[in-house]
Amino acid sequence: MENIAAQNYFGGGRSSTYDRKIRASLPGYEALHAMVDDFLRLALPERAHLLVIGAGTGMEVLALGSVHPGWRFTATDLSSDMLAIGRANMEAAGLADRVAFHVGEVHELPDEPSFDATTSILVSHFIKPHEERGRFFRSVASRLRPGAPLVTAEVVGDRQDPSFAHFLEAWKSHYAAAGIPAQEVEADFARTDATVSFLPEGDFASLLAGSGFTEIRRFFQALLFAGWVARKR
Ligand SMILES: C[S@@+](CC[C@H](N)C(=O)[O-])C[C@H]1O[C@@H](n2cnc3c(N)ncnc32)[C@H](O)[C@@H]1O
């Protein structure tokens, strides 16, 4: 079910506007990715194999690959349109020869604890049922070496909490102030509302703990976006 939602969400023309729109949407997108590197640099040796889930237009591989010449990547995405743009960006940056591409789900990769680290940036909120999200993170954990770091970011929030509506309005207002026309703001937020799943942050941390991760720490918050680091148990 989540496959279709994410594929439609990022398919066709929307993949070509992604790089502009994500920067308009998420305050601190570049800073978030710089912090992904901060945590991975601390944890990984010169040579490492990283699993980049939802690699999209290539931000993680571009940011990490350019400064860590000994790191190689397996880049997955459900959307072939997004990954095609990502691949072209990686080729232009001279990084593609260190990347294996996989259009599809993590659970389709060999079930071996072979990766030294993983990133899942702005991905898991597209997986709607709670149990599906648990299965997703369990399949990630089983592909990581013991102790390997996970860096993840997603939207979080409790719709019952009055702060949710407040933060949602501020998010919309941020997007509009970044120059997105009013009609597109409404259409994009309606699509986001129908497609993504907000988990209260405590539930999200518990979900990671129940999926084989430990040392779960939050390092980032911007409006309804949150970033976490953890380790495979
Ligand atoms: C918001 S984009 C984030 C792209 C990139 N990580 C970034 O930070 O810019 C989310 C990406 O995750 C992909 N995606 C969604 N669900 C996925 C899943 N279960 N497995 C792999 N990729 C997925 C989407 O197709 C999309 O390209």
Short mmCIF file of C-alpha atoms and ligand atoms in Angstrom, two decimals:
data_model
loop_
_atom_site.label_atom_id
_atom_site.label_comp_id
_atom_site.label_asym_id
_atom_site.label_seq_id
_atom_site.Cartn_x
_atom_site.Cartn_y
_atom_site.Cartn_z
CA MET A 1 0.00 0.00 0.00
CA GLU A 2 2.78 2.42 0.95
CA ASN A 3 4.55 1.71 -2.36
CA ILE A 4 1.72 3.11 -4.42
CA ALA A 5 1.33 6.18 -2.22
CA ALA A 6 5.02 7.08 -2.37
CA GLN A 7 5.33 6.31 -6.09
CA ASN A 8 2.37 8.53 -6.93
CA TYR A 9 3.55 11.23 -4.57
CA PHE A 10 6.96 11.50 -6.22
CA GLY A 11 6.13 10.31 -9.73
CA GLY A 12 6.21 12.23 -12.97
CA GLY A 13 6.53 16.01 -12.85
CA ARG A 14 6.76 16.16 -9.06
CA SER A 15 10.22 14.62 -9.01
CA SER A 16 11.55 17.49 -11.14
CA THR A 17 10.35 20.13 -8.66
CA TYR A 18 11.46 18.18 -5.57
CA ASP A 19 14.80 19.90 -4.97
CA ARG A 20 13.23 23.36 -4.96
CA LYS A 21 10.15 22.36 -2.97
CA ILE A 22 11.88 20.41 -0.21
CA ARG A 23 14.04 23.44 0.53
CA ALA A 24 10.92 25.61 0.65
CA SER A 25 9.17 23.09 2.88
CA LEU A 26 11.74 22.00 5.43
CA PRO A 27 13.55 24.78 7.30
CA GLY A 28 17.12 23.54 7.69
CA TYR A 29 17.12 20.86 4.97
CA GLU A 30 20.79 21.51 4.21
CA ALA A 31 21.65 21.64 7.93
CA LEU A 32 19.85 18.34 8.51
CA HIS A 33 21.99 16.69 5.84
CA ALA A 34 25.16 18.27 7.25
CA MET A 35 24.26 16.69 10.62
CA VAL A 36 23.75 13.30 8.97
CA ASP A 37 27.41 13.55 7.98
CA ASP A 38 28.41 14.69 11.48
CA PHE A 39 27.03 11.50 13.03
CA LEU A 40 28.26 9.14 10.32
CA ARG A 41 31.75 10.65 10.25
CA LEU A 42 32.04 9.98 13.99
CA ALA A 43 30.94 6.38 13.65
CA LEU A 44 32.45 5.07 10.42
CA PRO A 45 35.94 4.15 9.24
CA GLU A 46 37.48 5.36 5.96
CA ARG A 47 35.97 2.45 4.08
CA ALA A 48 32.31 1.74 4.64
CA HIS A 49 29.20 0.57 2.82
CA LEU A 50 26.09 2.65 3.49
CA LEU A 51 22.47 1.85 2.77
CA VAL A 52 20.69 5.03 1.67
CA ILE A 53 16.94 4.42 1.82
CA GLY A 54 14.76 6.78 -0.19
CA ALA A 55 17.81 8.27 -1.89
CA GLY A 56 15.55 10.40 -4.08
CA THR A 57 17.36 13.05 -6.08
CA GLY A 58 20.63 12.11 -4.42
CA MET A 59 21.22 14.53 -1.55
CA GLU A 60 22.73 11.96 0.87
CA VAL A 61 25.09 10.40 -1.69
CA LEU A 62 26.13 13.81 -3.01
CA ALA A 63 26.80 15.20 0.46
CA LEU A 64 28.52 12.11 1.90
CA GLY A 65 30.19 10.72 -1.21
CA SER A 66 31.93 13.98 -2.06
CA VAL A 67 33.78 14.15 1.29
CA HIS A 68 34.30 10.43 2.01
CA PRO A 69 36.05 8.89 -1.00
CA GLY A 70 36.24 5.46 0.67
CA TRP A 71 32.49 5.15 1.26
CA ARG A 72 30.26 3.29 -1.15
CA PHE A 73 26.51 3.24 -1.23
CA THR A 74 23.46 1.18 -2.00
CA ALA A 75 20.80 3.74 -2.94
CA THR A 76 17.17 2.58 -2.84
CA ASP A 77 13.99 4.35 -3.80
CA LEU A 78 10.47 3.27 -4.65
CA SER A 79 10.19 5.96 -7.28
CA SER A 80 12.14 5.27 -10.46
CA ASP A 81 11.59 8.92 -11.48
CA MET A 82 13.26 10.20 -8.32
CA LEU A 83 16.11 7.71 -8.50
CA ALA A 84 16.72 8.53 -12.20
CA ILE A 85 17.28 12.16 -11.23
CA GLY A 86 19.42 11.03 -8.30
CA ARG A 87 21.51 8.84 -10.56
CA ALA A 88 22.04 11.66 -13.08
CA ASN A 89 23.11 13.99 -10.26
CA MET A 90 25.53 11.37 -8.91
CA GLU A 91 26.95 10.78 -12.39
CA ALA A 92 27.45 14.53 -12.88
CA ALA A 93 29.29 14.65 -9.54
CA GLY A 94 31.50 11.69 -10.51
CA LEU A 95 30.10 9.52 -7.70
CA ALA A 96 27.90 6.99 -9.49
CA ASP A 97 30.61 4.34 -9.79
CA ARG A 98 30.48 3.95 -6.00
CA VAL A 99 26.71 3.48 -5.96
CA ALA A 100 24.52 0.40 -6.46
CA PHE A 101 20.95 1.38 -7.33
CA HIS A 102 17.80 -0.44 -6.26
CA VAL A 103 14.30 0.65 -7.26
CA GLY A 104 12.15 -1.00 -4.62
CA GLU A 105 11.82 -1.86 -0.96
CA VAL A 106 14.59 -2.57 1.54
CA HIS A 107 13.18 -6.03 2.28
CA GLU A 108 13.96 -6.99 -1.34
CA LEU A 109 17.71 -6.61 -0.65
CA PRO A 110 19.64 -9.69 0.54
CA ASP A 111 18.76 -10.33 4.17
CA GLU A 112 22.30 -10.16 5.56
CA PRO A 113 23.77 -7.84 8.19
CA SER A 114 26.22 -6.35 5.70
CA PHE A 115 25.81 -2.55 5.88
CA ASP A 116 27.97 -0.36 8.13
CA ALA A 117 25.33 2.38 8.42
CA THR A 118 22.03 3.50 7.02
CA THR A 119 20.11 6.70 6.37
CA SER A 120 16.36 7.02 5.97
CA ILE A 121 15.78 10.74 5.51
CA LEU A 122 12.17 11.87 5.04
CA VAL A 123 10.99 8.38 4.10
CA SER A 124 9.23 6.44 6.85
CA HIS A 125 6.24 8.80 7.20
CA PHE A 126 5.07 7.50 3.81
CA ILE A 127 4.49 4.10 5.41
CA LYS A 128 1.01 4.41 6.81
CA PRO A 129 0.03 1.54 9.02
CA HIS A 130 2.05 1.48 12.24
CA GLU A 131 2.81 -2.25 11.87
CA GLU A 132 4.11 -1.70 8.32
CA ARG A 133 6.48 0.94 9.62
CA GLY A 134 7.71 -1.49 12.26
CA ARG A 135 8.28 -4.12 9.56
CA PHE A 136 10.18 -1.52 7.51
CA PHE A 137 12.57 -0.67 10.38
CA ARG A 138 12.99 -4.36 11.28
CA SER A 139 14.02 -5.13 7.71
CA VAL A 140 16.48 -2.21 7.89
CA ALA A 141 17.91 -3.49 11.19
CA SER A 142 18.42 -6.99 9.86
CA ARG A 143 20.60 -5.61 7.04
CA LEU A 144 22.91 -3.70 9.40
CA ARG A 145 25.96 -4.94 11.26
CA PRO A 146 25.51 -4.96 15.07
CA GLY A 147 26.17 -1.45 16.44
CA ALA A 148 25.77 0.20 13.01
CA PRO A 149 24.25 3.69 13.08
CA LEU A 150 20.85 4.62 11.67
CA VAL A 151 20.16 8.29 10.93
CA THR A 152 16.52 8.94 10.20
CA ALA A 153 14.19 11.91 9.84
CA GLU A 154 10.44 12.07 9.42
CA VAL A 155 7.45 14.20 10.25
CA VAL A 156 6.11 13.54 13.73
CA GLY A 157 3.18 14.88 15.69
CA ASP A 158 0.04 14.15 17.64
CA ARG A 159 -3.04 15.47 15.89
CA GLN A 160 -4.86 15.64 19.24
CA ASP A 161 -2.27 17.99 20.69
CA PRO A 162 -3.10 21.71 20.21
CA SER A 163 0.52 22.35 19.18
CA PHE A 164 -0.01 20.16 16.10
CA ALA A 165 -2.38 22.61 14.37
CA HIS A 166 -0.16 25.52 15.40
CA PHE A 167 2.98 23.92 13.94
CA LEU A 168 1.12 22.83 10.80
CA GLU A 169 0.01 26.42 10.18
CA ALA A 170 3.57 27.66 10.74
CA TRP A 171 4.84 25.03 8.27
CA LYS A 172 2.33 26.14 5.63
CA SER A 173 3.24 29.74 6.24
CA HIS A 174 6.96 28.91 5.88
CA TYR A 175 6.27 27.19 2.55
CA ALA A 176 4.27 30.16 1.25
CA ALA A 177 6.89 32.65 2.43
CA ALA A 178 9.52 30.68 0.47
CA GLY A 179 7.71 31.70 -2.70
CA ILE A 180 5.34 28.78 -3.40
CA PRO A 181 2.13 30.17 -4.97
CA ALA A 182 -0.97 30.01 -2.73
CA GLN A 183 -2.80 27.44 -4.87
CA GLU A 184 0.21 25.12 -4.87
CA VAL A 185 0.56 25.50 -1.10
CA GLU A 186 -3.02 24.29 -0.63
CA ALA A 187 -2.68 21.47 -3.17
CA ASP A 188 0.68 20.29 -1.78
CA PHE A 189 -0.53 20.29 1.82
CA ALA A 190 -3.73 18.46 0.89
CA ARG A 191 -1.62 15.79 -0.81
CA THR A 192 0.79 15.60 2.12
CA ASP A 193 -2.12 15.29 4.54
CA ALA A 194 -3.58 12.41 2.52
CA THR A 195 -0.26 10.64 2.02
CA VAL A 196 1.91 10.92 5.11
CA SER A 197 1.37 9.46 8.53
CA PHE A 198 2.22 11.49 11.65
CA LEU A 199 3.24 9.45 14.67
CA PRO A 200 3.60 11.10 18.07
CA GLU A 201 7.32 11.33 18.74
CA GLY A 202 7.19 8.98 21.75
CA ASP A 203 5.47 6.35 19.61
CA PHE A 204 8.09 6.77 16.91
CA ALA A 205 10.95 6.29 19.41
CA SER A 206 9.19 3.18 20.78
CA LEU A 207 8.75 1.86 17.27
CA LEU A 208 12.52 2.14 16.66
CA ALA A 209 13.24 0.45 19.99
CA GLY A 210 10.86 -2.38 19.08
CA SER A 211 12.48 -2.79 15.67
CA GLY A 212 15.99 -3.65 16.86
CA PHE A 213 17.51 -0.22 17.58
CA THR A 214 19.03 1.20 20.76
CA GLU A 215 20.64 4.51 21.89
CA ILE A 216 17.75 6.33 20.21
CA ARG A 217 18.42 10.07 20.36
CA ARG A 218 16.71 12.99 18.74
CA PHE A 219 19.07 15.52 17.19
CA PHE A 220 16.83 17.69 15.01
CA GLN A 221 13.48 19.40 15.06
CA ALA A 222 12.03 21.91 12.62
CA LEU A 223 8.28 22.47 12.87
CA LEU A 224 6.85 18.93 12.47
CA PHE A 225 10.09 17.40 11.16
CA ALA A 226 12.31 15.42 13.53
CA GLY A 227 15.67 13.70 13.12
CA TRP A 228 16.95 10.76 15.16
CA VAL A 229 20.13 8.75 15.52
CA ALA A 230 20.18 5.20 16.82
CA ARG A 231 22.27 2.05 16.67
CA LYS A 232 21.43 -1.45 15.62
CA ARG A 233 21.29 -3.49 18.82
C1 LIG B 1 10.97 13.32 0.73
S1 LIG B 1 11.93 12.31 -0.35
C2 LIG B 1 13.51 12.33 0.46
C3 LIG B 1 14.65 12.16 -0.51
C4 LIG B 1 16.04 12.31 0.14
N1 LIG B 1 16.21 11.32 1.19
C5 LIG B 1 16.21 13.71 0.72
O1 LIG B 1 16.51 13.84 1.89
O2 LIG B 1 16.05 14.65 -0.07
C6 LIG B 1 11.35 10.68 0.04
C7 LIG B 1 11.86 9.62 -0.92
O3 LIG B 1 11.63 8.35 -0.34
C8 LIG B 1 11.09 7.49 -1.32
N2 LIG B 1 10.36 6.42 -0.59
C9 LIG B 1 9.17 6.48 0.03
N3 LIG B 1 8.90 5.32 0.65
C10 LIG B 1 9.97 4.51 0.43
C11 LIG B 1 10.31 3.17 0.82
N4 LIG B 1 9.49 2.42 1.55
N5 LIG B 1 11.51 2.66 0.40
C12 LIG B 1 12.35 3.41 -0.35
N6 LIG B 1 12.08 4.68 -0.76
C13 LIG B 1 10.91 5.21 -0.38
C14 LIG B 1 10.25 8.38 -2.19
O4 LIG B 1 10.02 7.80 -3.46
C15 LIG B 1 11.12 9.64 -2.26
O5 LIG B 1 12.05 9.62 -3.30
#
